[in-house]
Coordinates of C-alpha atoms in Angstrom, one line a residue:
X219 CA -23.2 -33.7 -73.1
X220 CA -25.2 -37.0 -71.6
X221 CA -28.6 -36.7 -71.0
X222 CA -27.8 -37.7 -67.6
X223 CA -25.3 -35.0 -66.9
X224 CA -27.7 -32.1 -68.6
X225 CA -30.8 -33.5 -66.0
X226 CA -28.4 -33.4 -63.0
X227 CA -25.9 -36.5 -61.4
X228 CA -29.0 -37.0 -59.2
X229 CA -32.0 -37.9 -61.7
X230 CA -30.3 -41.7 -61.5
X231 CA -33.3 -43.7 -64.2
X232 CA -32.4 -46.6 -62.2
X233 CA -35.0 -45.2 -59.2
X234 CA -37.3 -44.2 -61.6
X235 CA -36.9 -48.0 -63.0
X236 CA -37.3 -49.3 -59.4
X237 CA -40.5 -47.5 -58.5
X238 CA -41.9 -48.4 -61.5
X239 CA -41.2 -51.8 -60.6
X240 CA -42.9 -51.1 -57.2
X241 CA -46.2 -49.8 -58.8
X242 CA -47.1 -52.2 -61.0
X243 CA -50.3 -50.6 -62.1
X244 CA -50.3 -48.8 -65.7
X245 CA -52.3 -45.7 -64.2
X246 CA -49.3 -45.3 -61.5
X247 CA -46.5 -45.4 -63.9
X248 CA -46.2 -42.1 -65.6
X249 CA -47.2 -40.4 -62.0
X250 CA -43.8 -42.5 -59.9
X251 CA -41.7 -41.3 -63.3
X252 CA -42.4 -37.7 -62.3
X253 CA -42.3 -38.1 -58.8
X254 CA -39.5 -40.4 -58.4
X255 CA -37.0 -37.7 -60.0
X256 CA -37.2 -35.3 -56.9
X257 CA -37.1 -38.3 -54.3
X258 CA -33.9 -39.3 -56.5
X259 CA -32.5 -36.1 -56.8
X260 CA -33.2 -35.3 -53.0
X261 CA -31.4 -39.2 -52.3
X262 CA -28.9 -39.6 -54.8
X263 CA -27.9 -42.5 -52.9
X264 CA -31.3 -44.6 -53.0
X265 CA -30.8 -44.8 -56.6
X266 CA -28.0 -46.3 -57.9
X267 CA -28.1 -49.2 -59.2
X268 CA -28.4 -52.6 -57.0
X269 CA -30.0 -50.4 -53.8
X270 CA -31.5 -53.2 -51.2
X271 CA -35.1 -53.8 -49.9
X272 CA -34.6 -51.1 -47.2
X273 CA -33.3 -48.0 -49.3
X274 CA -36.1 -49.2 -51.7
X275 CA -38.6 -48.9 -48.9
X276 CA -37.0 -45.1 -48.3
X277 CA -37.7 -44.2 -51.2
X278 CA -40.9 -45.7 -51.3
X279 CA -41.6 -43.2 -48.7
X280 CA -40.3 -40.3 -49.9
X281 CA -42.8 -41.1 -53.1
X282 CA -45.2 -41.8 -51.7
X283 CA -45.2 -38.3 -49.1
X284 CA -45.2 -36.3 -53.0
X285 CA -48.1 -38.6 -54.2
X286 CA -49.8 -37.8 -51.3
X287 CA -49.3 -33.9 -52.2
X288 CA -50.2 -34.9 -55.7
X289 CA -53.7 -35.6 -54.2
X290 CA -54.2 -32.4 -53.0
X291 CA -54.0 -31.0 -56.5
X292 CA -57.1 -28.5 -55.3
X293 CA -55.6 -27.2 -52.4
X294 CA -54.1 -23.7 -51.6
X295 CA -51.0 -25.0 -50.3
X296 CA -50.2 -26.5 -53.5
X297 CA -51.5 -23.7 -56.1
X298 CA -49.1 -21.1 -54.2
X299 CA -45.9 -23.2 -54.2
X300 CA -43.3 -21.6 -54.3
X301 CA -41.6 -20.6 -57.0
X302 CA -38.0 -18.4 -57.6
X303 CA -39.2 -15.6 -59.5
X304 CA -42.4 -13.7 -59.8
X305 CA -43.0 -13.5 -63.6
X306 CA -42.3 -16.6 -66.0
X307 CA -42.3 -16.1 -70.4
X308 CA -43.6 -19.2 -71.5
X309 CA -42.2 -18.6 -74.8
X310 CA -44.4 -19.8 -77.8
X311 CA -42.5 -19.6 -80.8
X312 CA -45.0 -19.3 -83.1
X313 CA -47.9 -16.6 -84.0
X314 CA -50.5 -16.3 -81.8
X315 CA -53.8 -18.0 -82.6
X316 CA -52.1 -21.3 -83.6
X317 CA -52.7 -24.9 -81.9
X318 CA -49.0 -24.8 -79.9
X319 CA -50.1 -21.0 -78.9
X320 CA -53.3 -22.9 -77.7
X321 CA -51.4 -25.4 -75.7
X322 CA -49.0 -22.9 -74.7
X323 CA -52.0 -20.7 -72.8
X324 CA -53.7 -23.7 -71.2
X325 CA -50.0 -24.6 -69.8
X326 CA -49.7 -21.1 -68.4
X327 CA -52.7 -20.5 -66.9
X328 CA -52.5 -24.3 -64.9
X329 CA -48.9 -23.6 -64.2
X330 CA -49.8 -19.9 -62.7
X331 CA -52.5 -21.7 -60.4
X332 CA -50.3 -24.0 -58.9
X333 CA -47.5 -21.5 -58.3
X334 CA -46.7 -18.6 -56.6
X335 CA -45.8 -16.7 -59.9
X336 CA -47.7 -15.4 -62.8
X337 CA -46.9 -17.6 -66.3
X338 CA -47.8 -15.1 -69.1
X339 CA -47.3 -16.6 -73.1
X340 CA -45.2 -14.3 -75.3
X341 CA -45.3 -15.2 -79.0
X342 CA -42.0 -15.2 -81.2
X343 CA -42.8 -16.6 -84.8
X344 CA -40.5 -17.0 -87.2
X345 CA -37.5 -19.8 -88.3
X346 CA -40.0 -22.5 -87.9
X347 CA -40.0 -21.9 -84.5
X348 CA -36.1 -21.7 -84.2
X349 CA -35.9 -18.3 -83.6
X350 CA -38.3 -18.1 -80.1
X351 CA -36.0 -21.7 -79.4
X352 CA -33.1 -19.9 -79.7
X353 CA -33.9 -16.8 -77.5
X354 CA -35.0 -19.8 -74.5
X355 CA -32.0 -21.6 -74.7
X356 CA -29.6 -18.2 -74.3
X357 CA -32.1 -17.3 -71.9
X358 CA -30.7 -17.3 -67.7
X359 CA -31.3 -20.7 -66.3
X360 CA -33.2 -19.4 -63.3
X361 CA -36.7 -20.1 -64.3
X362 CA -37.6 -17.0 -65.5
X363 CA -37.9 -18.0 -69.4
X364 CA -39.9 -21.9 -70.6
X365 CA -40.3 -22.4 -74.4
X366 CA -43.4 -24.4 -75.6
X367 CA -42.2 -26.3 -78.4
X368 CA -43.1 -28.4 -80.7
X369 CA -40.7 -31.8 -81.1
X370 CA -39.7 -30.7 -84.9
X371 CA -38.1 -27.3 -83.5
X372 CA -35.7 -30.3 -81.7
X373 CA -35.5 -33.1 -84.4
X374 CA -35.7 -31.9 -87.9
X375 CA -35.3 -27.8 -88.4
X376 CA -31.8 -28.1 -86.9
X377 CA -31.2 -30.5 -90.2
X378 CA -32.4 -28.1 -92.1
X379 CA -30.6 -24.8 -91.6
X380 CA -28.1 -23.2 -89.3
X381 CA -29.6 -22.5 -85.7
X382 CA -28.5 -20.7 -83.3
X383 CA -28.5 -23.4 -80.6
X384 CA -27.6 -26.7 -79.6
X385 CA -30.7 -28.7 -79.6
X386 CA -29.7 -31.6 -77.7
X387 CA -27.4 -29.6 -75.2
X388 CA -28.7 -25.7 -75.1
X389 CA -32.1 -27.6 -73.9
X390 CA -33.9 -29.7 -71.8
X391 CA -37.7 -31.0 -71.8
X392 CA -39.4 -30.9 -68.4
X393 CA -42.2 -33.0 -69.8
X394 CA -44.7 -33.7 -72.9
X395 CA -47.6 -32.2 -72.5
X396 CA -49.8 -32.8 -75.3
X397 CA -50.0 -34.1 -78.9
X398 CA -52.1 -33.1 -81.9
X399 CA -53.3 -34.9 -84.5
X400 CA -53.0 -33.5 -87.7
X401 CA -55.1 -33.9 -91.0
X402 CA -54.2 -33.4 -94.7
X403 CA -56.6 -30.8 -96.0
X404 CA -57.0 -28.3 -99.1
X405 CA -58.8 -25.4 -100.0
X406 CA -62.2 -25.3 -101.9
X407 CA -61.1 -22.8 -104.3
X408 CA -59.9 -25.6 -106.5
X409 CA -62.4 -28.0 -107.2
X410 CA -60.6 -30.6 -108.2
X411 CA -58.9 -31.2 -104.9
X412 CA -62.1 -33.2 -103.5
X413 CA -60.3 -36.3 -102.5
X414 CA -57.4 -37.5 -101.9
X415 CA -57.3 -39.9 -105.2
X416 CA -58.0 -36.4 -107.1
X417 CA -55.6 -34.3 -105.6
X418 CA -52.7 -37.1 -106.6
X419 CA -54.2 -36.7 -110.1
X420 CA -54.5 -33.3 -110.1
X421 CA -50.8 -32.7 -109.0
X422 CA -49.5 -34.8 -111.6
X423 CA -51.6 -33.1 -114.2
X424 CA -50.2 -30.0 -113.3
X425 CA -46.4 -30.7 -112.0
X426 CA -45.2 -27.6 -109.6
X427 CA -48.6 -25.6 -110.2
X428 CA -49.8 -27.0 -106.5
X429 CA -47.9 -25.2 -103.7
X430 CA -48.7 -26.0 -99.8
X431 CA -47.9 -24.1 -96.3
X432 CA -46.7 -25.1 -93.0
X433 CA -45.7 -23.1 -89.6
X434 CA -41.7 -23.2 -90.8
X435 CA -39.2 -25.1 -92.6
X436 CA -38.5 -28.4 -90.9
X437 CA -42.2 -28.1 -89.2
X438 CA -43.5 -31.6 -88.8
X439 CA -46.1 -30.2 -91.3
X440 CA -43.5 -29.4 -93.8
X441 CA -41.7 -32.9 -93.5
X442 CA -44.8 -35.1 -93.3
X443 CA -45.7 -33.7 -96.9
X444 CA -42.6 -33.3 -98.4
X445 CA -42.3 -37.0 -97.4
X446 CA -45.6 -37.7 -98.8
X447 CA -45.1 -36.0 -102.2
X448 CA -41.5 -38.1 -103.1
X449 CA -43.4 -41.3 -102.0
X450 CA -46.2 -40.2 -104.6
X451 CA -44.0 -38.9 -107.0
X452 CA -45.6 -35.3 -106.9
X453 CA -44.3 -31.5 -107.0
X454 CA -45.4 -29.0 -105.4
X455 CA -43.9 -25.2 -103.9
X456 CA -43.4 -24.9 -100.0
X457 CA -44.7 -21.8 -98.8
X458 CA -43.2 -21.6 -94.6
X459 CA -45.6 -19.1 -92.2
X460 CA -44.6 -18.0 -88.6
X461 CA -47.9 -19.9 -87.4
X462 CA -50.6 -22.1 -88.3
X463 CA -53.4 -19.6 -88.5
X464 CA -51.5 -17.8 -91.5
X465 CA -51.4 -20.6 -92.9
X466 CA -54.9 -21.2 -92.5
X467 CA -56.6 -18.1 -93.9
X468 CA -54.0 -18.3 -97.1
X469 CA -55.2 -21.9 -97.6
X470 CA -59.0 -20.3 -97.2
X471 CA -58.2 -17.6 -99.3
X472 CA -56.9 -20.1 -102.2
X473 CA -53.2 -18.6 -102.2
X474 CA -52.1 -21.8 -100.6
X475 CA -53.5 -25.2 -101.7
X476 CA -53.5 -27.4 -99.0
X477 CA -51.4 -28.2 -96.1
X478 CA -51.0 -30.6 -93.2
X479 CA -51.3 -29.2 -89.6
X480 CA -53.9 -29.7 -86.4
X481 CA -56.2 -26.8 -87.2
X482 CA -57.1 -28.1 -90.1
X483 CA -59.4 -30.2 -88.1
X484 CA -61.8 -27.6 -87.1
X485 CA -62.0 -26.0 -90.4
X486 CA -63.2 -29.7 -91.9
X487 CA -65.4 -29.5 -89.3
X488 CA -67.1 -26.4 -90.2
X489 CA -67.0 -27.1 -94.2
X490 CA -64.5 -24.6 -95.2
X491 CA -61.3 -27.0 -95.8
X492 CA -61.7 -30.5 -98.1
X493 CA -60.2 -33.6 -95.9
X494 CA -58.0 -35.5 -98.0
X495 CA -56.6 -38.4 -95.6
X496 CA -54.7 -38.7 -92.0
X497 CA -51.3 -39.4 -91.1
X498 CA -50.7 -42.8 -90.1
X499 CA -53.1 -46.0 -90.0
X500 CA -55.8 -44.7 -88.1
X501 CA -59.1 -43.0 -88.9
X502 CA -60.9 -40.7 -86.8
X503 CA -64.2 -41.5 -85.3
X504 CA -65.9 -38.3 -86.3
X505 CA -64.4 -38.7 -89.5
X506 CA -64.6 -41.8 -91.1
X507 CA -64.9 -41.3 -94.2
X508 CA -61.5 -39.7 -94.3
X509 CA -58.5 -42.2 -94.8
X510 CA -55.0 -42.9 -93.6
X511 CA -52.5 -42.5 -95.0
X512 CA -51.5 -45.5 -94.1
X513 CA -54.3 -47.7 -96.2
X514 CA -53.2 -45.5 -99.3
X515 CA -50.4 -46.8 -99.7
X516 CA -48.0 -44.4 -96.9
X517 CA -47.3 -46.0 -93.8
X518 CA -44.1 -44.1 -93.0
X519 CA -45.4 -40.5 -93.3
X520 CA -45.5 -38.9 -89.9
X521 CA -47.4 -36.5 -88.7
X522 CA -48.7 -36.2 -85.5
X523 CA -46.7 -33.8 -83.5
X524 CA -46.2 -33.2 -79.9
X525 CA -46.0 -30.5 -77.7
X526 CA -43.5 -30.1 -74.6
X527 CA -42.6 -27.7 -72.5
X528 CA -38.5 -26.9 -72.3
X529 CA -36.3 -25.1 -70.1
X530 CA -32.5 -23.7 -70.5
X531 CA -30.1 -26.3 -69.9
X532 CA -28.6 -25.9 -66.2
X533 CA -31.8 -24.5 -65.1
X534 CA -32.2 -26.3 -61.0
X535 CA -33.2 -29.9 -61.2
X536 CA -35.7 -29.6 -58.2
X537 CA -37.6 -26.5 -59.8
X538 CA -37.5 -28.5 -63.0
X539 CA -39.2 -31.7 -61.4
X540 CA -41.7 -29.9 -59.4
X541 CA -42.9 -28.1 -63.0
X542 CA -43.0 -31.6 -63.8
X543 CA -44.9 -33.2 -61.0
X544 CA -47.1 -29.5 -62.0
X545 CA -48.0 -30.5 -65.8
X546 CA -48.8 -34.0 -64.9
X547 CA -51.8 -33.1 -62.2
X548 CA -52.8 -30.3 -64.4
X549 CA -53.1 -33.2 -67.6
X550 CA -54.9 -35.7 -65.0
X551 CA -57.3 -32.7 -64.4
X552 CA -61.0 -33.5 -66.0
X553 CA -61.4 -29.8 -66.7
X554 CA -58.0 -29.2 -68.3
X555 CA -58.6 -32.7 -70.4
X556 CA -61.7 -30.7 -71.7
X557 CA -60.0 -27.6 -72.8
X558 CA -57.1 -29.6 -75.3
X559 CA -60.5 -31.5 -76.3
X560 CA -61.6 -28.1 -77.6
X561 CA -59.3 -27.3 -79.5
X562 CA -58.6 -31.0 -80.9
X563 CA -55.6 -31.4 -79.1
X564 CA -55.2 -34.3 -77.1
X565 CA -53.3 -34.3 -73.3
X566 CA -50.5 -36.6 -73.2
X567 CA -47.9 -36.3 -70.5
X568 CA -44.5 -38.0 -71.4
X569 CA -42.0 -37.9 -67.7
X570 CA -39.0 -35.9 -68.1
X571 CA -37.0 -38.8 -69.2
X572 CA -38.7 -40.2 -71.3
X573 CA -39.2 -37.0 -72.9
X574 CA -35.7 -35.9 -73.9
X575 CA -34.8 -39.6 -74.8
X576 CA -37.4 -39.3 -77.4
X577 CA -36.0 -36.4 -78.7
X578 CA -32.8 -38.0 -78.9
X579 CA -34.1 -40.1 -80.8
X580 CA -36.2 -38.6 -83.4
X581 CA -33.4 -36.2 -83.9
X582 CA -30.8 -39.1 -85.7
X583 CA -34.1 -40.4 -87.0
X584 CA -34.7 -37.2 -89.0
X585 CA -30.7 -36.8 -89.5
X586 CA -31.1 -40.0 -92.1
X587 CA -34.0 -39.5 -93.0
X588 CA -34.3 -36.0 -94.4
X589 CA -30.4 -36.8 -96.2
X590 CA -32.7 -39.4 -98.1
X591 CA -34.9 -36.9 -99.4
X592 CA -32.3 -34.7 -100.2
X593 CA -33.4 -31.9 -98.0
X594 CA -30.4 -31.9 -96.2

């Protein structure tokens, strides 16, 4: 099914195109993509395309009377709109304690003071997060049930194994909401494993003794470092958890040697994980002794993975947009920047569109891809 068709015959991207052309300003242009879907989906006709001057000045207004809402982000009025049913599952499909359970909390509790409904997290681990995706997308499209997922539930564990859902089709993103950098990291129980250049060594002197966890098979965790290891020419056991905290204590513990995921941060930061480098070209400020991958010799490995909140396909595209307009005054919110900041996540709202294109196409991305490494 077109992504068109899934959003709704009114969500036409040409008046989302238009109004961005309107507001010129980069701080305006994520704010007219959210708000420009309900003015479009409440005035089909202002955005098809080739619309005049005048229906451009229309819905101009119609914008602008939602940005002006949009500034009352502290108001009553807006933190009791209305919403279709009293009790929302914003399912988390992953144990609790992890960085998308993290996410997944902060988005409840903005979402729950902006609406006249209480949004309460409910954990299902397991499948790599397939098995909470699955039970959102057969889940009634009336609101009731959101899934918190990450973008490899969507792009590279339905590559991997059977699911029991259409990933493109059984789902649709309402918008990004965050992203979180990850960082390669290993336990101290093997001392050996102090540096990146070490741990390549090490592997190689001991083929298939090193094994690693993630949150799942087809986790972006689990791709990023089986990716890594065939670039290196490395082996190494995959050990898949229902959340990144179980992986966390195994790698603490020593049963598990090292892994790739965003909590990994924190436990760098307190001297109980060995940083070994960071996906991509960038290193971090308050790490900068830690390298890239990138600079060693990686540049494709990927691993920063983002978080978006989803909804069952056919679920009403004027509730979806105002959860949309929602998440993106909660992300502009100082206080709610602060909270991703501690856990190391960092806010990034991504409009509905662009959103599921992005998914689109990550998922034929991963398709070749992962048939390259023979994981397919």
């Amino acid at each position: 099914m077109a992504l068109h068709d899934r959003l709704g015959s009114g969500w036409a991207a040409a008046g989302v195109q238009a109004v961005n052309q309107a507001f010129r300003q980069p701080k305006s242009a994520a704010l007219c993509n959210a708000v420009a879907l309900p003015a479009c989906h409440e005035f089909p006709s202002f955005c098809q395309p080739g619309f005049g001057r005048s229906s451009m000045k229309k819905l101009l207004g119609v914008v602008s009377g939602i940005l002006a809402s949009v500034v009352m982000v502290g108001s009553p009025a807006l933190a009791q709109e209305e919403y279709p049913v009293d009790t929302v599952t914003v399912i988390v499909p992953y144990a609790a304690g992890g960085a998308a359970d993290l996410v997944g909390r902060i988005v409840a509790e903005e979402l729950s003071k902006r609406f006249a409904a209480n949004f309460i997290v409910e954990n299902v681990g397991g499948g790599g997060g397939t098995i909470g995706a699955e039970r959102a997308a057969r889940a009634a499209p009336d609101g009731a049930t959101l899934l918190l997922a990450g973008n490899a539930i969507i792009t590279t564990s339905p590559h991997l194994s059977e699911v029991g859902f259409d990933p493109l089709n059984d789902l649709v993103a309402i918008a990004n909401v965050s992203e979180a950098p990850r960082m390669l990291a290993a336990t101290k129980e093997i001392a050996e494993l102090s540096n990146f250049e070490s741990f390549v060594a090490y592997a190689k002197d001991h083929p298939g003794e090193l094994n690693y966890g993630s949150v799942g098979v087809g986790s972006t965790g689990h791709i990023a470092i089986a990716d890594l290891l065939a670039s290196a020419g490395i082996e190494a056991t995959h050990i898949p958890y229902s959340g990144a905290s179980e992986v966390v204590q195994a790698v603490l513990s020593g049963d598990v040697h090292f892994m790739l995921e965003a909590s990994t941060i924190g436990q760098v930061r307190q001297g109980t994980m060995t940083p070994l480098a960071l996906p991509g070209a960038e290193r971090m400020a308050e790490f900068p002794d830690v390298p890239g991958l990138a600079e060693l010799g990686y540049p494709d490995v990927r691993g920063t993975g983002r978080q978006m909140l989803m909804a069952p396909a056919g679920t009403p595209p004027d509730l979806l947009a105002r959860v949309e307009l929602a998440l993106n005054a909660a992300i502009q919110d100082p206080e709610v920047q602060d909270k991703f900041a501690r856990i190391d996540i960092t806010p990034k709202f991504m409009t509905m569109l662009e959103t599921n294109e992005a998914l689109q196409q990550e998922y034929h991305h991963y398709d070749g891809l992962l048939a390259e490494m023979g994981l397919k």
